[in-house]
Amino acid sequence: MNWGTLRLLYIHELKMLLRARRTVVMSIVVPALIMPIVLVGSKYSTDRRARALAETTYRYVVTGPEAGRVRGLIRDNVDGTLPQFLPEETSAADPARSLENGLIHFYIQTSRNPADAVPVVQIVFRGDRDVSRNGSERMSDLLRRARRNQADVLLAARGFPAGPNQVFPVEPESIASAAQVTGSDVGRFLTVILVMLMFTGGSIVAMDIIAGEKERGTLETLLTTAAGRAEIVTAKQLAITSVGIFIALIQALNFLIYIRFRLIELPAGFAIELPLVSILNLLLLFLPLAAAIAAVLLMLSAYAKTYKEAQLYFFPVYLLGLVPALAAVLPGIRSRSAIALVPIANVSVAVREILMGRPDQPMIFVTFGVMAVTGIWLMRTSARMLTREDIIAPGHFEAETLLGGPGLFRKRVLRWFALMWAVIFAVAANIPQLSTFRAQLLFNEVVVFAGASLLMIKVYRLNIREALSLRSVRPAVWLAALIAIPAGHVMSFAVFRLVNTVIPAPQQLLEQFSRDFIPKDMPAWELYFFLAVLPAICEEIGFRGVLLYGLRRKLKPVELALAVGLIFGMFHITLFRIVPTAFMGVILTAVAVMTGSIFPGILIHMGNNAFAVWAADSGLALQSLRWSDYGAAALIFALAMWIMWRTRASSSGCP
Amino acid sequence: MSYPVLVRGLTKTFYDESRGEIRAVDGIDFECGEGEIFGLLGANGAGKTTTLRMLSTILTPTSGSAAILNHDVVRDPEGVRKHLGFYSAGTALYPRLTARETIEFFARINQYPSSRVPERVRYLVDRFGISKYADVRVEKLSTGMKQKVSLARTVAHDPPIIIFDEPTVGLDVLNALEAQQTIKELRDEGKTIIFSTHIMSEAERLCDRIAIIHGGRILDCDTLAGLREKTGKHYLEDIFVQYAGRPAE
Ligand SMILES: Nc1ncnc2c1ncn2[C@@H]1O[C@H](COP(=O)(O)OP(=O)(O)O)[C@@H](O)[C@H]1O
Ligand SMILES: [Mg+2]
């Protein structure tokens, strides 16, 4: 690293940013101004409202046989102990009409229960009018208090020693200090807020800093200078981090000012205690967090070819970053768990523990380590992206757009799958006719997966044998596939359990889901058909057929298996299923790549699903397996994979 | 003897999703001597830009080697870039810097001795006649002015070797002539210059030696006189067609 160059570049970047008026305004000035404007506005309107409510004289009417008694109660209790409540009784021939017309704010209707002659008091108001609702609430408070007072008086009159409240006093007392309680509350959200600020503040800058440079053509100029890639990326990374931190600080300062000027009321019992150690710990976590977010933004910017494209990617990445930051909101998660290995989520949890005054020092270091490694890895990836050749000379030839055919298909395949995803989760989920078990499966599997795949083959004039890998395989491969079925199923369950230790899946939810969804009287053969045969064929055609074919030339085999597997997982959206399904998807893709054929995958997929149906039906509890059993399954599974690997050359050799 | 620029068996294969394998540069050899203008003459898509990008280390060669003042483009890319000025239609200026700041930035980033940077900036502002608008932001300048600033930033660090990739593309005649003039002057100051173009007259007028590049290969490389002698033709256009065959393929 050449420090002189780094310094020069860093200053250069900041200078460029400060001179881009639009960037400065959008990323610094606007956020800094919007907050106070919103706060002042909302304070002004709540103040006004409170004043208006307090100054109102509430007009009401009392009707019914107990009116006299109620009037007496109101008179005796309206002694100003209820602050700023000025009730004033009027009279009206038709109280309901008067209320409707706004002549009175509410009315009190009394009656007598015909069975036991107990008086009943009803307050009628209009919930859509602030004043009416407020008046009726105050009146009901008043009457309730009156009732209590009366009860006390009656009890005392019958020789009861004191008010009932004093007989058996219950007083909860928390041993946590006010600061710990506040810390726990603030800690839940602090990381999320910081992540939001860093992302939004850093994004405008980040997009300008590479994607913008690419678009303006200055990146090529910069890359032909003596500055190294590492210095260039580091300087950009530092610039984004600085701006992100700067914006976060400004917002924090903003916040303190509002509290100081009471634009924001702090809740009762609010107390923050931050000893020096806590501050240092927070810095230890927030600095790598800021750096990692900056690196993500930088990578996004380096990946995009234009400014517009970068903006397009921003939102999904932003959401993806927010999800782990919410970890501290979940109850009962501690940093001494697998969560420590999940970037951002680990910071979120550790920060809350620090603010609660219960820092777990070793885990803070682990978290720091994980974040630092993540940040460095992201930075190196962005540096590599700068050396990617199409960054300078982006995809020249759009000829295939005109010609169509497989070339265009490879460019469009991901769009197709995004569309399929949207159809399944947006369209299908909202059409009631498609919500039954049979209809939904038929629609998703036959229409979406198989139908869209065949449509792609037709539209792009693909060779169907190649696109779907319709090839026969050796008997040994079939054998291996058969072995792989139970072993693979057990392993994907193991993955499910592993994921469970990080994100616990509510068990009832899962069970209820399948109970409600699967019709009870369904014959076994139909169950197996809908849950095993149909998905295996249709999903394999979609994922290990066309998707794999479309991505094949772009990715190396391992990346390919991961990508197809992950996309496969995304189509099984219940949070708890994504990872295990993706795991199965990776395996199935690997099988398809190794054997060069779609058929063994269909068999494994079908077998796996059938196994699941059978296990659920016969009450086989995979939960009771021990980790050693999973190990054995992994071994058997590895054996099956090895057999396929051994035979791969002969079966995937043909073009 | 050792040449300032030495290229041996340089090859670049692109892998395009739809076109498959493209041998953009296919095993070329050439060398440039000190104080000469070496021309790469070829039609669009001949592989000129790809060659020059490999020389400036933006692209990595698929095979073969290239060295600038004995710095290898793969093993010592930063050493190469330090001694190189690279100018092309693609290398834009930072719109938000002034002309003077631009020159200063590029002098420093290319490690020109920092104590002498101010003097160098003054000299270049003077030499390229940009003193009148030296403190105006580049985004406000006209094409001709920008071109001068661009030339100045290319030589900001006084590099011994300068690459011009189709420098006159998009310029009007007067600006183009002015650029050619500058290139000649730089040669006369002793710089080694590699110059690519698809315009025959430009190559005729400027180049000391011309390499005819076509389909990623150098078909021949000689002085204009040498080429005339070999082909028996006078005009470079005819010479070029004789080597490259019918242009419409
Ligand atoms: N990044 C790239 N990806 C794919 N093909 C490229 C890329 N860059 C250049 N090519 C191809 O390489 C060949 C040479 O291009 P180039 O060097 O730009 O030619 P020239 O500069 O002589 O016009 C052309 O066929 C071009 O399409
Ligand atoms: Mg070119």
Short mmCIF file of N, CA and C in Angstrom, two decimals, chain A residues 2 5 8-9 12 15-17 19-20 208 213 216-218 220-229 389 392-393 397 400 407 410-411 553-554, chain B residues 12 14-15 17-19 53 56-60 78 81-82 86 88 90-98 101 105-106 108-111 137 153:
data_model
loop_
_atom_site.label_atom_id
_atom_site.label_comp_id
_atom_site.label_asym_id
_atom_site.label_seq_id
_atom_site.Cartn_x
_atom_site.Cartn_y
_atom_site.Cartn_z
N ASN A 2 0.64 2.11 -0.97
CA ASN A 2 1.39 3.36 -1.04
C ASN A 2 0.57 4.45 -0.35
N THR A 5 -0.08 7.88 -2.10
CA THR A 5 -1.09 7.78 -3.14
C THR A 5 -2.48 7.66 -2.51
N LEU A 8 -3.61 11.00 -1.28
CA LEU A 8 -3.95 11.86 -2.42
C LEU A 8 -5.31 11.49 -2.99
N LEU A 9 -5.52 10.18 -3.17
CA LEU A 9 -6.77 9.72 -3.75
C LEU A 9 -7.95 9.99 -2.84
N HIS A 12 -8.78 13.52 -3.00
CA HIS A 12 -9.36 13.72 -4.32
C HIS A 12 -10.84 13.31 -4.32
N LYS A 15 -12.98 15.69 -2.34
CA LYS A 15 -13.12 16.95 -3.06
C LYS A 15 -14.18 16.82 -4.15
N MET A 16 -14.10 15.71 -4.89
CA MET A 16 -15.08 15.49 -5.95
C MET A 16 -16.49 15.44 -5.38
N LEU A 17 -16.60 14.76 -4.23
CA LEU A 17 -17.93 14.60 -3.64
C LEU A 17 -18.49 15.95 -3.20
N ARG A 19 -17.84 18.74 -4.32
CA ARG A 19 -18.15 19.63 -5.44
C ARG A 19 -19.39 19.20 -6.20
N ALA A 20 -19.83 17.97 -5.95
CA ALA A 20 -21.04 17.53 -6.64
C ALA A 20 -22.22 18.04 -5.82
N ASP A 208 -21.99 7.35 -7.03
CA ASP A 208 -21.24 8.31 -7.82
C ASP A 208 -19.79 7.86 -7.97
N GLU A 213 -18.29 7.26 -12.11
CA GLU A 213 -17.00 7.44 -12.79
C GLU A 213 -16.93 6.63 -14.08
N ARG A 216 -18.95 8.44 -16.66
CA ARG A 216 -18.30 9.64 -17.18
C ARG A 216 -16.99 9.34 -17.91
N GLY A 217 -16.51 8.09 -17.78
CA GLY A 217 -15.29 7.71 -18.49
C GLY A 217 -14.01 8.08 -17.76
N THR A 218 -14.13 8.54 -16.52
CA THR A 218 -12.91 8.91 -15.81
C THR A 218 -12.25 7.71 -15.16
N GLU A 220 -11.44 4.90 -16.53
CA GLU A 220 -10.36 4.40 -17.38
C GLU A 220 -9.12 5.29 -17.23
N THR A 221 -9.35 6.59 -17.17
CA THR A 221 -8.22 7.50 -16.97
C THR A 221 -7.49 7.17 -15.68
N LEU A 222 -8.26 6.98 -14.63
CA LEU A 222 -7.67 6.70 -13.33
C LEU A 222 -6.91 5.39 -13.35
N LEU A 223 -7.46 4.40 -14.03
CA LEU A 223 -6.82 3.08 -14.04
C LEU A 223 -5.53 3.07 -14.85
N THR A 224 -5.32 4.07 -15.71
CA THR A 224 -4.06 4.10 -16.45
C THR A 224 -2.99 4.90 -15.72
N THR A 225 -3.29 5.40 -14.53
CA THR A 225 -2.26 6.11 -13.78
C THR A 225 -1.47 5.12 -12.96
N ALA A 226 -0.43 5.63 -12.30
CA ALA A 226 0.44 4.75 -11.53
C ALA A 226 -0.21 4.27 -10.24
N ALA A 227 -1.39 4.79 -9.90
CA ALA A 227 -2.05 4.35 -8.68
C ALA A 227 -2.45 2.89 -8.80
N GLY A 228 -2.25 2.13 -7.71
CA GLY A 228 -2.62 0.72 -7.74
C GLY A 228 -4.10 0.53 -7.51
N ARG A 229 -4.61 -0.63 -7.94
CA ARG A 229 -6.02 -0.93 -7.70
C ARG A 229 -6.36 -0.89 -6.22
N GLU A 389 -12.56 -7.25 -16.69
CA GLU A 389 -12.27 -6.52 -17.91
C GLU A 389 -13.47 -5.82 -18.49
N ILE A 392 -14.31 -1.89 -18.02
CA ILE A 392 -13.85 -0.81 -18.89
C ILE A 392 -14.49 -0.94 -20.26
N ALA A 393 -14.49 -2.16 -20.74
CA ALA A 393 -15.02 -2.38 -22.08
C ALA A 393 -16.29 -3.21 -21.95
N PHE A 397 -21.40 -6.14 -27.67
CA PHE A 397 -22.27 -6.48 -28.77
C PHE A 397 -23.65 -6.81 -28.33
N GLU A 400 -27.10 -9.86 -30.28
CA GLU A 400 -28.00 -10.97 -29.97
C GLU A 400 -29.38 -10.49 -29.57
N GLY A 407 -28.26 -16.91 -27.36
CA GLY A 407 -27.45 -15.81 -26.83
C GLY A 407 -28.31 -14.87 -26.02
N ARG A 410 -29.62 -16.39 -22.67
CA ARG A 410 -28.71 -16.35 -21.54
C ARG A 410 -28.76 -15.01 -20.84
N LYS A 411 -29.05 -13.96 -21.59
CA LYS A 411 -29.15 -12.65 -20.96
C LYS A 411 -30.47 -12.49 -20.21
N ARG A 553 -22.87 -21.04 -19.04
CA ARG A 553 -21.65 -20.48 -19.64
C ARG A 553 -21.10 -19.33 -18.82
N LYS A 554 -21.95 -18.76 -17.98
CA LYS A 554 -21.50 -17.59 -17.24
C LYS A 554 -20.70 -17.96 -16.00
N LYS B 12 -4.69 -11.65 -26.93
CA LYS B 12 -5.81 -11.44 -26.02
C LYS B 12 -7.04 -12.13 -26.57
N PHE B 14 -10.97 -12.79 -25.89
CA PHE B 14 -12.16 -12.46 -25.10
C PHE B 14 -13.10 -13.63 -25.21
N TYR B 15 -13.90 -13.75 -24.18
CA TYR B 15 -14.89 -14.79 -24.23
C TYR B 15 -16.24 -14.11 -24.18
N GLU B 17 -20.34 -14.08 -24.46
CA GLU B 17 -21.43 -15.03 -24.26
C GLU B 17 -22.05 -15.50 -25.57
N SER B 18 -22.21 -14.57 -26.48
CA SER B 18 -22.94 -14.98 -27.69
C SER B 18 -22.01 -15.28 -28.86
N ARG B 19 -20.85 -14.58 -28.89
CA ARG B 19 -19.98 -14.80 -30.05
C ARG B 19 -18.94 -15.88 -29.80
N ARG B 53 -4.49 -1.25 -24.67
CA ARG B 53 -4.96 -1.44 -23.30
C ARG B 53 -4.10 -2.46 -22.57
N SER B 56 -1.05 -0.65 -21.54
CA SER B 56 -1.24 0.25 -20.40
C SER B 56 -1.75 -0.50 -19.17
N THR B 57 -1.78 -1.84 -19.23
CA THR B 57 -2.12 -2.73 -18.12
C THR B 57 -3.58 -2.68 -17.68
N ILE B 58 -4.43 -2.06 -18.48
CA ILE B 58 -5.86 -2.12 -18.12
C ILE B 58 -6.38 -3.52 -18.37
N LEU B 59 -5.89 -4.14 -19.41
CA LEU B 59 -6.25 -5.52 -19.70
C LEU B 59 -5.03 -6.41 -19.48
N THR B 60 -5.29 -7.63 -19.06
CA THR B 60 -4.20 -8.59 -18.88
C THR B 60 -4.09 -9.45 -20.14
N GLU B 78 2.39 -1.40 -12.06
CA GLU B 78 2.49 -0.03 -11.58
C GLU B 78 3.75 0.65 -12.11
N ARG B 81 2.89 1.78 -15.59
CA ARG B 81 2.01 2.95 -15.69
C ARG B 81 2.71 4.25 -15.30
N LYS B 82 3.70 4.11 -14.40
CA LYS B 82 4.43 5.29 -13.97
C LYS B 82 5.16 5.95 -15.14
N PHE B 86 -1.32 7.78 -21.21
CA PHE B 86 -2.29 7.07 -22.04
C PHE B 86 -3.44 8.00 -22.39
N SER B 88 -6.89 8.40 -24.82
CA SER B 88 -7.81 7.83 -25.81
C SER B 88 -9.12 8.57 -25.72
N GLY B 90 -11.68 7.34 -24.79
CA GLY B 90 -12.38 6.86 -23.61
C GLY B 90 -11.92 7.48 -22.31
N THR B 91 -10.70 8.05 -22.31
CA THR B 91 -10.18 8.58 -21.05
C THR B 91 -10.64 10.01 -20.83
N ALA B 92 -11.73 10.13 -20.08
CA ALA B 92 -12.32 11.45 -19.86
C ALA B 92 -11.63 12.17 -18.71
N LEU B 93 -11.96 13.44 -18.56
CA LEU B 93 -11.43 14.26 -17.47
C LEU B 93 -12.47 14.34 -16.35
N TYR B 94 -12.01 14.65 -15.15
CA TYR B 94 -12.93 14.86 -14.05
C TYR B 94 -13.65 16.19 -14.24
N PRO B 95 -14.96 16.15 -14.46
CA PRO B 95 -15.65 17.40 -14.79
C PRO B 95 -15.59 18.43 -13.65
N ARG B 96 -15.45 17.96 -12.44
CA ARG B 96 -15.54 18.91 -11.32
C ARG B 96 -14.18 19.45 -10.88
N LEU B 97 -13.12 19.09 -11.60
CA LEU B 97 -11.82 19.70 -11.29
C LEU B 97 -11.57 20.83 -12.28
N THR B 98 -10.77 21.81 -11.88
CA THR B 98 -10.37 22.83 -12.84
C THR B 98 -9.22 22.27 -13.67
N GLU B 101 -6.07 22.05 -11.56
CA GLU B 101 -6.15 20.94 -10.59
C GLU B 101 -5.99 19.59 -11.28
N PHE B 105 -3.25 16.98 -10.23
CA PHE B 105 -3.63 15.66 -9.71
C PHE B 105 -2.91 14.55 -10.46
N PHE B 106 -2.90 14.66 -11.79
CA PHE B 106 -2.29 13.57 -12.55
C PHE B 106 -0.77 13.56 -12.42
N ARG B 108 0.79 14.31 -9.64
CA ARG B 108 1.07 13.70 -8.33
C ARG B 108 0.73 12.21 -8.31
N ILE B 109 -0.41 11.84 -8.89
CA ILE B 109 -0.83 10.44 -8.80
C ILE B 109 0.16 9.57 -9.57
N ASN B 110 0.82 10.15 -10.57
CA ASN B 110 1.81 9.39 -11.32
C ASN B 110 3.21 9.56 -10.75
N GLN B 111 3.26 10.06 -9.53
CA GLN B 111 4.50 10.13 -8.75
C GLN B 111 5.56 11.02 -9.37
N ARG B 137 -13.70 25.14 -14.14
CA ARG B 137 -13.96 23.70 -14.07
C ARG B 137 -14.07 23.10 -15.46
N ARG B 153 -2.79 16.63 -19.28
CA ARG B 153 -2.81 15.65 -18.18
C ARG B 153 -2.11 14.36 -18.59
#
